[in-house]
mmCIF file of C-alpha atoms in Angstrom:
data_model
loop_
_atom_site.group_PDB
_atom_site.id
_atom_site.type_symbol
_atom_site.label_atom_id
_atom_site.label_comp_id
_atom_site.label_asym_id
_atom_site.label_seq_id
_atom_site.Cartn_x
_atom_site.Cartn_y
_atom_site.Cartn_z
ATOM 1 C CA MET A 124 10.258 -19.072 -11.922
ATOM 2 C CA ILE A 125 7.119 -17.997 -13.815
ATOM 3 C CA ARG A 126 7.165 -14.118 -13.722
ATOM 4 C CA PRO A 127 3.770 -13.079 -12.224
ATOM 5 C CA THR A 128 1.763 -10.322 -14.064
ATOM 6 C CA ILE A 129 1.301 -7.201 -11.813
ATOM 7 C CA ALA A 130 -1.354 -4.853 -12.451
ATOM 8 C CA ILE A 131 0.374 -1.254 -11.805
ATOM 9 C CA THR A 132 -2.454 1.469 -11.548
ATOM 10 C CA MET A 133 -1.481 4.950 -12.782
ATOM 11 C CA GLY A 134 -2.780 6.973 -10.034
ATOM 12 C CA ASP A 135 -3.811 10.552 -10.731
ATOM 13 C CA PRO A 136 -2.674 11.060 -13.836
ATOM 14 C CA ALA A 137 -1.583 14.901 -12.667
ATOM 15 C CA GLY A 138 0.528 13.634 -9.821
ATOM 16 C CA ILE A 139 4.059 11.875 -10.310
ATOM 17 C CA GLY A 140 2.396 8.336 -10.768
ATOM 18 C CA PRO A 141 2.900 8.322 -14.590
ATOM 19 C CA GLU A 142 6.642 9.538 -14.189
ATOM 20 C CA ILE A 143 7.829 6.742 -11.540
ATOM 21 C CA ILE A 144 6.060 4.169 -13.700
ATOM 22 C CA MET A 145 8.191 4.921 -16.713
ATOM 23 C CA LYS A 146 11.390 5.378 -14.528
ATOM 24 C CA ALA A 147 10.872 2.120 -13.010
ATOM 25 C CA LEU A 148 9.774 0.088 -16.178
ATOM 26 C CA ALA A 149 12.848 1.362 -17.487
ATOM 27 C CA HIS A 150 15.178 -0.876 -14.835
ATOM 28 C CA ALA A 151 16.129 -4.215 -16.695
ATOM 29 C CA GLU A 152 15.631 -5.935 -12.775
ATOM 30 C CA VAL A 153 12.072 -5.036 -12.976
ATOM 31 C CA GLN A 154 11.372 -6.576 -16.154
ATOM 32 C CA ALA A 155 13.338 -9.780 -15.091
ATOM 33 C CA LEU A 156 11.160 -9.755 -11.807
ATOM 34 C CA CYS A 157 7.482 -9.787 -13.098
ATOM 35 C CA ARG A 158 5.321 -8.903 -16.148
ATOM 36 C CA PRO A 159 4.436 -5.646 -15.334
ATOM 37 C CA LEU A 160 0.977 -4.342 -16.823
ATOM 38 C CA VAL A 161 0.292 -0.564 -16.355
ATOM 39 C CA VAL A 162 -3.439 0.125 -16.189
ATOM 40 C CA GLY A 163 -3.792 3.699 -17.188
ATOM 41 C CA ASP A 164 -3.319 6.086 -20.132
ATOM 42 C CA ALA A 165 -0.856 5.430 -22.898
ATOM 43 C CA GLY A 166 -0.806 8.884 -23.826
ATOM 44 C CA ARG A 167 -0.062 10.379 -20.430
ATOM 45 C CA LEU A 168 2.455 7.741 -20.127
ATOM 46 C CA ARG A 169 4.207 8.755 -23.350
ATOM 47 C CA GLN A 170 4.183 12.378 -21.887
ATOM 48 C CA ALA A 171 5.691 11.345 -18.625
ATOM 49 C CA GLY A 172 8.391 9.256 -20.713
ATOM 50 C CA GLU A 173 9.445 12.695 -22.389
ATOM 51 C CA ILE A 174 9.317 14.655 -19.247
ATOM 52 C CA VAL A 175 11.606 12.002 -17.351
ATOM 53 C CA GLY A 176 13.995 11.133 -20.677
ATOM 54 C CA SER A 177 12.941 7.781 -21.314
ATOM 55 C CA ARG A 178 13.308 6.209 -24.600
ATOM 56 C CA VAL A 179 11.038 2.975 -23.576
ATOM 57 C CA PRO A 180 8.203 2.956 -26.083
ATOM 58 C CA VAL A 181 4.364 2.509 -24.698
ATOM 59 C CA ASP A 182 1.994 -0.043 -26.137
ATOM 60 C CA ALA A 183 -1.721 0.368 -25.731
ATOM 61 C CA LEU A 184 -3.768 -2.285 -25.178
ATOM 62 C CA THR A 185 -7.483 -3.142 -24.651
ATOM 63 C CA GLU A 186 -6.964 -6.464 -23.174
ATOM 64 C CA VAL A 187 -4.363 -8.397 -21.415
ATOM 65 C CA GLY A 188 -4.127 -11.038 -24.141
ATOM 66 C CA GLU A 189 -2.305 -8.159 -26.538
ATOM 67 C CA ALA A 190 0.351 -7.683 -24.021
ATOM 68 C CA ASP A 191 3.753 -8.957 -25.463
ATOM 69 C CA PHE A 192 6.258 -8.959 -21.927
ATOM 70 C CA ASP A 193 9.221 -9.459 -24.028
ATOM 71 C CA THR A 194 9.590 -6.573 -26.177
ATOM 72 C CA GLY A 195 10.699 -4.072 -23.477
ATOM 73 C CA ALA A 196 7.855 -1.671 -24.289
ATOM 74 C CA VAL A 197 5.624 -0.732 -21.451
ATOM 75 C CA GLN A 198 2.401 -2.560 -21.787
ATOM 76 C CA CYS A 199 -0.543 -0.597 -21.192
ATOM 77 C CA ILE A 200 -4.519 -1.258 -20.538
ATOM 78 C CA ASP A 201 -5.424 1.899 -22.095
ATOM 79 C CA LEU A 202 -8.679 3.329 -20.568
ATOM 80 C CA LYS A 203 -8.257 6.644 -22.540
ATOM 81 C CA VAL A 204 -9.815 8.803 -20.027
ATOM 82 C CA VAL A 205 -7.197 11.252 -19.612
ATOM 83 C CA PRO A 206 -7.213 14.647 -21.577
ATOM 84 C CA ALA A 207 -3.939 15.353 -23.396
ATOM 85 C CA ASP A 208 -3.979 18.923 -21.993
ATOM 86 C CA LEU A 209 -4.765 17.986 -18.452
ATOM 87 C CA PRO A 210 -1.951 20.048 -16.385
ATOM 88 C CA PHE A 211 0.489 18.242 -14.097
ATOM 89 C CA GLY A 212 0.457 19.136 -10.453
ATOM 90 C CA GLN A 213 -3.404 20.189 -10.069
ATOM 91 C CA VAL A 214 -6.168 18.616 -8.340
ATOM 92 C CA SER A 215 -9.241 17.870 -10.573
ATOM 93 C CA PRO A 216 -12.360 15.943 -10.748
ATOM 94 C CA VAL A 217 -10.962 14.486 -14.116
ATOM 95 C CA GLY A 218 -7.969 13.083 -12.125
ATOM 96 C CA GLY A 219 -9.833 11.855 -9.477
ATOM 97 C CA GLU A 220 -12.467 9.933 -11.953
ATOM 98 C CA ALA A 221 -9.142 8.512 -13.750
ATOM 99 C CA ALA A 222 -7.696 7.071 -10.799
ATOM 100 C CA TYR A 223 -11.033 5.290 -9.656
ATOM 101 C CA GLN A 224 -11.271 3.769 -13.257
ATOM 102 C CA PHE A 225 -7.499 2.403 -13.020
ATOM 103 C CA ILE A 226 -8.127 0.834 -9.716
ATOM 104 C CA ALA A 227 -11.553 -0.728 -10.808
ATOM 105 C CA LYS A 228 -10.029 -1.987 -13.959
ATOM 106 C CA ALA A 229 -7.199 -3.678 -12.144
ATOM 107 C CA VAL A 230 -9.650 -5.514 -9.582
ATOM 108 C CA GLU A 231 -11.215 -6.738 -12.672
ATOM 109 C CA LEU A 232 -8.524 -8.168 -14.138
ATOM 110 C CA VAL A 233 -7.126 -9.782 -10.878
ATOM 111 C CA GLN A 234 -10.435 -11.364 -10.051
ATOM 112 C CA ALA A 235 -10.576 -12.618 -13.676
ATOM 113 C CA GLY A 236 -7.233 -14.360 -13.133
ATOM 114 C CA GLU A 237 -5.350 -12.346 -15.628
ATOM 115 C CA ALA A 238 -3.119 -10.545 -13.005
ATOM 116 C CA GLY A 239 -1.411 -11.686 -9.835
ATOM 117 C CA GLY A 240 -1.641 -8.675 -7.946
ATOM 118 C CA ILE A 241 -1.726 -4.684 -7.898
ATOM 119 C CA CYS A 242 1.012 -2.314 -7.150
ATOM 120 C CA THR A 243 -0.787 1.312 -6.917
ATOM 121 C CA ALA A 244 0.889 4.677 -7.733
ATOM 122 C CA PRO A 245 -0.268 7.584 -5.560
ATOM 123 C CA LEU A 246 -3.906 9.024 -6.251
ATOM 124 C CA SER A 247 -5.184 12.274 -4.510
ATOM 125 C CA LYS A 248 -8.073 11.905 -1.900
ATOM 126 C CA GLU A 249 -9.345 15.343 -2.637
ATOM 127 C CA ALA A 250 -9.415 14.743 -6.462
ATOM 128 C CA LEU A 251 -11.150 11.365 -5.741
ATOM 129 C CA HIS A 252 -13.686 13.215 -3.628
ATOM 130 C CA ALA A 253 -14.367 15.706 -6.207
ATOM 131 C CA ALA A 254 -15.113 13.019 -8.545
ATOM 132 C CA GLY A 255 -17.812 11.716 -6.436
ATOM 133 C CA HIS A 256 -15.952 8.553 -4.877
ATOM 134 C CA LYS A 257 -16.267 9.218 -1.280
ATOM 135 C CA PHE A 258 -13.520 6.945 0.146
ATOM 136 C CA PRO A 259 -10.622 8.068 2.341
ATOM 137 C CA GLY A 260 -8.069 6.384 -0.002
ATOM 138 C CA HIS A 261 -6.882 3.192 -1.991
ATOM 139 C CA THR A 262 -7.438 0.840 1.142
ATOM 140 C CA GLU A 263 -11.327 1.685 1.782
ATOM 141 C CA MET A 264 -11.844 1.576 -2.130
ATOM 142 C CA LEU A 265 -10.144 -1.726 -2.687
ATOM 143 C CA ALA A 266 -12.348 -2.910 0.111
ATOM 144 C CA HIS A 267 -15.338 -1.843 -1.498
ATOM 145 C CA LEU A 268 -14.826 -3.176 -4.821
ATOM 146 C CA THR A 269 -13.773 -6.509 -3.464
ATOM 147 C CA GLY A 270 -16.907 -6.812 -1.239
ATOM 148 C CA THR A 271 -14.150 -6.974 1.785
ATOM 149 C CA PRO A 272 -15.728 -5.993 5.258
ATOM 150 C CA GLU A 273 -12.533 -5.151 6.939
ATOM 151 C CA VAL A 274 -8.906 -4.664 5.920
ATOM 152 C CA SER A 275 -5.723 -3.552 7.608
ATOM 153 C CA MET A 276 -2.740 -1.297 6.186
ATOM 154 C CA MET A 277 0.832 -2.615 6.743
ATOM 155 C CA LEU A 278 3.423 -0.218 6.309
ATOM 156 C CA VAL A 279 6.946 -2.383 5.556
ATOM 157 C CA SER A 280 10.478 -0.916 5.179
ATOM 158 C CA PRO A 281 13.996 -2.516 5.229
ATOM 159 C CA LYS A 282 14.111 -2.151 9.286
ATOM 160 C CA LEU A 283 10.363 -2.075 10.258
ATOM 161 C CA ARG A 284 6.963 -3.544 9.519
ATOM 162 C CA VAL A 285 4.063 -1.725 11.120
ATOM 163 C CA ILE A 286 0.065 -2.655 10.777
ATOM 164 C CA HIS A 287 -2.370 -0.155 11.841
ATOM 165 C CA VAL A 288 -5.347 -0.902 13.874
ATOM 166 C CA THR A 289 -6.853 2.445 12.649
ATOM 167 C CA THR A 290 -6.019 4.413 9.953
ATOM 168 C CA HIS A 291 -7.800 7.560 7.806
ATOM 169 C CA ILE A 292 -9.841 8.902 10.715
ATOM 170 C CA GLY A 293 -9.291 11.456 13.686
ATOM 171 C CA LEU A 294 -7.489 10.752 16.749
ATOM 172 C CA ILE A 295 -10.676 10.991 19.150
ATOM 173 C CA ASP A 296 -12.680 8.733 16.643
ATOM 174 C CA ALA A 297 -9.606 6.328 16.630
ATOM 175 C CA ILE A 298 -9.569 5.856 19.929
ATOM 176 C CA ALA A 299 -13.460 5.341 20.353
ATOM 177 C CA LYS A 300 -12.897 2.980 17.633
ATOM 178 C CA ILE A 301 -10.370 0.566 18.987
ATOM 179 C CA GLU A 302 -11.631 -2.526 20.962
ATOM 180 C CA PRO A 303 -10.402 -5.877 21.839
ATOM 181 C CA GLY A 304 -11.989 -7.528 19.059
ATOM 182 C CA LEU A 305 -11.002 -5.192 16.260
ATOM 183 C CA VAL A 306 -7.122 -5.389 17.733
ATOM 184 C CA GLU A 307 -7.266 -9.031 17.949
ATOM 185 C CA ARG A 308 -8.438 -9.314 13.799
ATOM 186 C CA VAL A 309 -5.542 -6.745 13.178
ATOM 187 C CA ILE A 310 -2.712 -8.964 14.896
ATOM 188 C CA ALA A 311 -4.268 -12.025 13.312
ATOM 189 C CA ARG A 312 -3.867 -10.646 9.889
ATOM 190 C CA GLY A 313 -0.527 -9.392 10.348
ATOM 191 C CA HIS A 314 0.399 -12.797 11.801
ATOM 192 C CA ALA A 315 -0.749 -14.607 8.544
ATOM 193 C CA VAL A 316 1.172 -12.485 6.275
ATOM 194 C CA LEU A 317 4.358 -13.039 8.083
ATOM 195 C CA VAL A 318 3.857 -16.563 8.334
ATOM 196 C CA LYS A 319 3.003 -16.556 4.468
ATOM 197 C CA ALA A 320 6.529 -14.560 4.212
ATOM 198 C CA GLY A 321 8.404 -17.252 5.619
ATOM 199 C CA ILE A 322 8.526 -16.238 9.557
ATOM 200 C CA ALA A 323 7.168 -18.967 11.364
ATOM 201 C CA ASN A 324 6.745 -17.554 14.706
ATOM 202 C CA PRO A 325 6.969 -13.749 14.288
ATOM 203 C CA LYS A 326 7.604 -11.740 17.197
ATOM 204 C CA ILE A 327 4.776 -9.062 17.209
ATOM 205 C CA GLY A 328 4.867 -5.986 19.576
ATOM 206 C CA VAL A 329 1.433 -4.072 20.014
ATOM 207 C CA CYS A 330 1.677 -0.490 21.001
ATOM 208 C CA ALA A 331 -0.254 1.457 23.710
ATOM 209 C CA ILE A 332 -2.330 4.193 23.217
ATOM 210 C CA ASN A 333 -1.198 6.349 25.977
ATOM 211 C CA PRO A 334 2.299 7.698 26.812
ATOM 212 C CA HIS A 335 4.365 4.887 28.907
ATOM 213 C CA ALA A 336 1.401 2.391 28.283
ATOM 214 C CA GLY A 337 -0.609 4.573 30.515
ATOM 215 C CA GLU A 338 1.909 3.871 33.461
ATOM 216 C CA SER A 339 -0.498 1.954 35.697
ATOM 217 C CA GLY A 340 -3.436 4.408 35.430
ATOM 218 C CA LEU A 341 -1.428 7.789 35.363
ATOM 219 C CA PHE A 342 -1.921 8.634 31.922
ATOM 220 C CA GLY A 343 -5.156 8.167 30.273
ATOM 221 C CA HIS A 344 -8.435 6.522 31.264
ATOM 222 C CA GLY A 345 -7.548 2.733 31.281
ATOM 223 C CA GLU A 346 -7.593 2.437 27.616
ATOM 224 C CA GLU A 347 -4.785 -0.160 27.478
ATOM 225 C CA ALA A 348 -6.574 -2.262 29.967
ATOM 226 C CA GLU A 349 -9.789 -1.905 28.322
ATOM 227 C CA LYS A 350 -9.004 -1.903 24.727
ATOM 228 C CA ILE A 351 -5.772 -3.894 24.137
ATOM 229 C CA THR A 352 -5.044 -6.084 26.879
ATOM 230 C CA PRO A 353 -7.662 -8.499 26.325
ATOM 231 C CA ALA A 354 -6.725 -9.112 22.669
ATOM 232 C CA VAL A 355 -2.789 -9.749 23.381
ATOM 233 C CA GLU A 356 -4.087 -12.236 25.804
ATOM 234 C CA ALA A 357 -6.211 -13.649 23.209
ATOM 235 C CA CYS A 358 -3.579 -13.938 20.830
ATOM 236 C CA ARG A 359 -0.865 -15.081 23.150
ATOM 237 C CA ALA A 360 -3.890 -18.196 23.797
ATOM 238 C CA ARG A 361 -3.507 -19.157 20.463
ATOM 239 C CA GLY A 362 0.559 -19.861 20.830
ATOM 240 C CA TRP A 363 1.601 -16.792 19.064
ATOM 241 C CA ASP A 364 4.475 -14.311 20.316
ATOM 242 C CA VAL A 365 2.324 -11.391 21.079
ATOM 243 C CA ARG A 366 3.810 -8.820 23.621
ATOM 244 C CA GLY A 367 2.127 -5.554 24.727
ATOM 245 C CA PRO A 368 0.631 -3.334 25.250
ATOM 246 C CA LEU A 369 4.061 -1.421 25.169
ATOM 247 C CA PRO A 370 5.067 2.310 24.805
ATOM 248 C CA ALA A 371 5.161 3.146 21.626
ATOM 249 C CA ASP A 372 8.571 4.881 21.458
ATOM 250 C CA THR A 373 10.359 2.069 23.118
ATOM 251 C CA LEU A 374 8.590 -0.554 21.226
ATOM 252 C CA PHE A 375 9.635 1.147 17.664
ATOM 253 C CA PHE A 376 13.201 1.442 19.067
ATOM 254 C CA LEU A 377 13.363 -2.295 19.592
ATOM 255 C CA ALA A 378 11.688 -2.932 16.527
ATOM 256 C CA GLY A 379 14.124 -1.129 14.440
ATOM 257 C CA ARG A 380 16.845 -3.038 15.901
ATOM 258 C CA GLY A 381 15.445 -6.275 14.875
ATOM 259 C CA ASP A 382 13.977 -7.382 18.376
ATOM 260 C CA TYR A 383 10.293 -7.299 16.807
ATOM 261 C CA ASP A 384 8.947 -8.780 13.450
ATOM 262 C CA MET A 385 6.115 -6.299 13.273
ATOM 263 C CA VAL A 386 4.775 -3.591 15.296
ATOM 264 C CA VAL A 387 1.033 -3.186 15.659
ATOM 265 C CA ALA A 388 0.269 0.574 15.818
ATOM 266 C CA MET A 389 -3.207 2.120 17.075
ATOM 267 C CA TYR A 390 -3.426 4.943 15.016
ATOM 268 C CA HIS A 391 -2.494 6.451 11.751
ATOM 269 C CA ASP A 392 0.256 8.766 12.754
ATOM 270 C CA GLN A 393 1.719 6.586 15.408
ATOM 271 C CA GLY A 394 2.707 3.914 12.679
ATOM 272 C CA HIS A 395 3.391 6.093 9.798
ATOM 273 C CA GLY A 396 5.631 8.617 11.570
ATOM 274 C CA PRO A 397 8.552 6.146 12.093
ATOM 275 C CA ILE A 398 8.161 4.469 8.838
ATOM 276 C CA LYS A 399 8.491 7.810 7.021
ATOM 277 C CA VAL A 400 11.456 8.843 8.958
ATOM 278 C CA LEU A 401 13.300 5.726 7.743
ATOM 279 C CA GLY A 402 12.928 7.119 4.384
ATOM 280 C CA LEU A 403 9.866 7.329 1.897
ATOM 281 C CA GLU A 404 12.161 5.709 -0.864
ATOM 282 C CA ALA A 405 12.022 2.661 0.903
ATOM 283 C CA GLY A 406 8.544 2.389 2.318
ATOM 284 C CA VAL A 407 5.944 0.050 0.998
ATOM 285 C CA ASN A 408 2.428 0.050 1.584
ATOM 286 C CA ILE A 409 0.176 -3.455 1.823
ATOM 287 C CA THR A 410 -3.397 -3.684 2.209
ATOM 288 C CA VAL A 411 -3.986 -7.101 4.497
ATOM 289 C CA GLY A 412 -7.156 -9.104 4.233
ATOM 290 C CA LEU A 413 -8.265 -8.469 0.466
ATOM 291 C CA PRO A 414 -8.804 -11.448 -1.553
ATOM 292 C CA VAL A 415 -6.296 -9.606 -4.288
ATOM 293 C CA ILE A 416 -2.603 -8.813 -3.414
ATOM 294 C CA ARG A 417 -2.065 -5.197 -3.274
ATOM 295 C CA THR A 418 1.030 -3.339 -2.579
ATOM 296 C CA SER A 419 1.848 0.465 -2.913
ATOM 297 C CA VAL A 420 4.413 3.465 -2.889
ATOM 298 C CA ASP A 421 4.348 4.832 0.607
ATOM 299 C CA HIS A 422 4.138 8.403 -0.505
ATOM 300 C CA GLY A 423 1.678 10.621 -2.306
ATOM 301 C CA THR A 424 1.129 12.200 -5.589
ATOM 302 C CA ALA A 425 3.581 15.219 -4.947
ATOM 303 C CA PHE A 426 1.819 17.598 -7.033
ATOM 304 C CA ASP A 427 4.487 20.197 -6.195
ATOM 305 C CA ILE A 428 7.161 18.269 -8.248
ATOM 306 C CA ALA A 429 4.708 16.517 -10.761
ATOM 307 C CA GLY A 430 5.522 17.061 -14.234
ATOM 308 C CA LYS A 431 9.356 18.202 -13.477
ATOM 309 C CA GLY A 432 11.026 14.554 -13.940
ATOM 310 C CA VAL A 433 12.349 14.562 -10.513
ATOM 311 C CA ALA A 434 10.364 11.583 -8.826
ATOM 312 C CA ASP A 435 11.881 9.103 -7.257
ATOM 313 C CA GLU A 436 11.073 5.769 -8.246
ATOM 314 C CA ARG A 437 12.699 3.552 -5.644
ATOM 315 C CA SER A 438 9.183 3.078 -3.526
ATOM 316 C CA LEU A 439 7.482 1.763 -6.644
ATOM 317 C CA MET A 440 10.350 -0.496 -7.400
ATOM 318 C CA GLU A 441 9.931 -2.080 -3.933
ATOM 319 C CA ALA A 442 6.175 -1.868 -3.964
ATOM 320 C CA LEU A 443 6.381 -3.968 -7.174
ATOM 321 C CA ARG A 444 9.220 -6.292 -5.348
ATOM 322 C CA GLN A 445 6.721 -7.015 -2.342
ATOM 323 C CA ALA A 446 3.575 -7.572 -4.802
ATOM 324 C CA VAL A 447 5.915 -10.522 -6.711
ATOM 325 C CA ASP A 448 6.629 -12.003 -3.097
ATOM 326 C CA LEU A 449 2.862 -12.188 -2.131
ATOM 327 C CA ALA A 450 1.400 -12.904 -5.518
ATOM 328 C CA PRO A 451 0.369 -16.419 -6.483
ATOM 329 C CA LYS A 452 3.398 -18.411 -8.260
ATOM 330 C CA ALA A 453 0.870 -19.870 -10.865
ATOM 331 C CA ALA A 454 0.595 -18.584 -14.173
ATOM 332 C CA PRO A 455 -2.237 -16.135 -15.022
ATOM 333 C CA ALA A 456 -5.438 -17.711 -16.713
ATOM 334 C CA SER A 457 -4.995 -15.469 -19.914
ATOM 335 C CA THR A 458 -1.359 -17.068 -20.537
#
């Protein structure tokens, strides 16, 4: 099997991204799985390697064609945008600008056929905004860079898959934004990913907004009947096994034991909470609906431990596995 080239963006250079990358790429199983190509700053990776005690060298590249994935060295498209004295653990416009540049370059590589997917280390929204890039996060930035009008966030753990109807907006705004067309499109995007992953007829559970799914009008103002039920009925009319709106607490319990292949969450914390209770080290974030494959760790920059060498690389390793599963199986155009 041809190992796909996965562009790994370094994230905010003041966060734990450089450290978890150096830790993850020291694992032989990762090198056997894919051709990992870091888009970042070679100097920062070398600093991180010293911090985590890695003996893996870093090759600084200017283009993909220079990469040699059989040497065991970390292959890095070096954008040279991180000052050597940038402190770990601090929010700065410099870090935000660097994180943006890494993403923009990775998108360019995938669109040119030089990589088969993108796997992102965490960035800081505060730093991103300080640098003048007013995006709520990776998902929205990638949608902008690829000209994609609408995407969805899916979180995946060994026991649970959750796709979100709304993400980085306030709860009141989320409820206002939810409408049948949006819910149906999100279900359809999730259904397509599961079918591509080999689940021929996935069973999908759709969360209600209110406690007890509104309890026939006892809670809320009829949001379930107005905003969710029409979408579920439309999906069922396509022949899909979609059920809901269901009480979220019950649905996540049932999905966790295997009764559902995917849960559709209505808002950010409704979906993120159950996934993160299962463990950050196993969670993966997948952006669904982009013309490029993108997976990510399911944790933040962890500025409080950045530069200390203690960050856990397992979520990044799992994100790389997911990227490989979803990436085109043909060799990139440059090889």
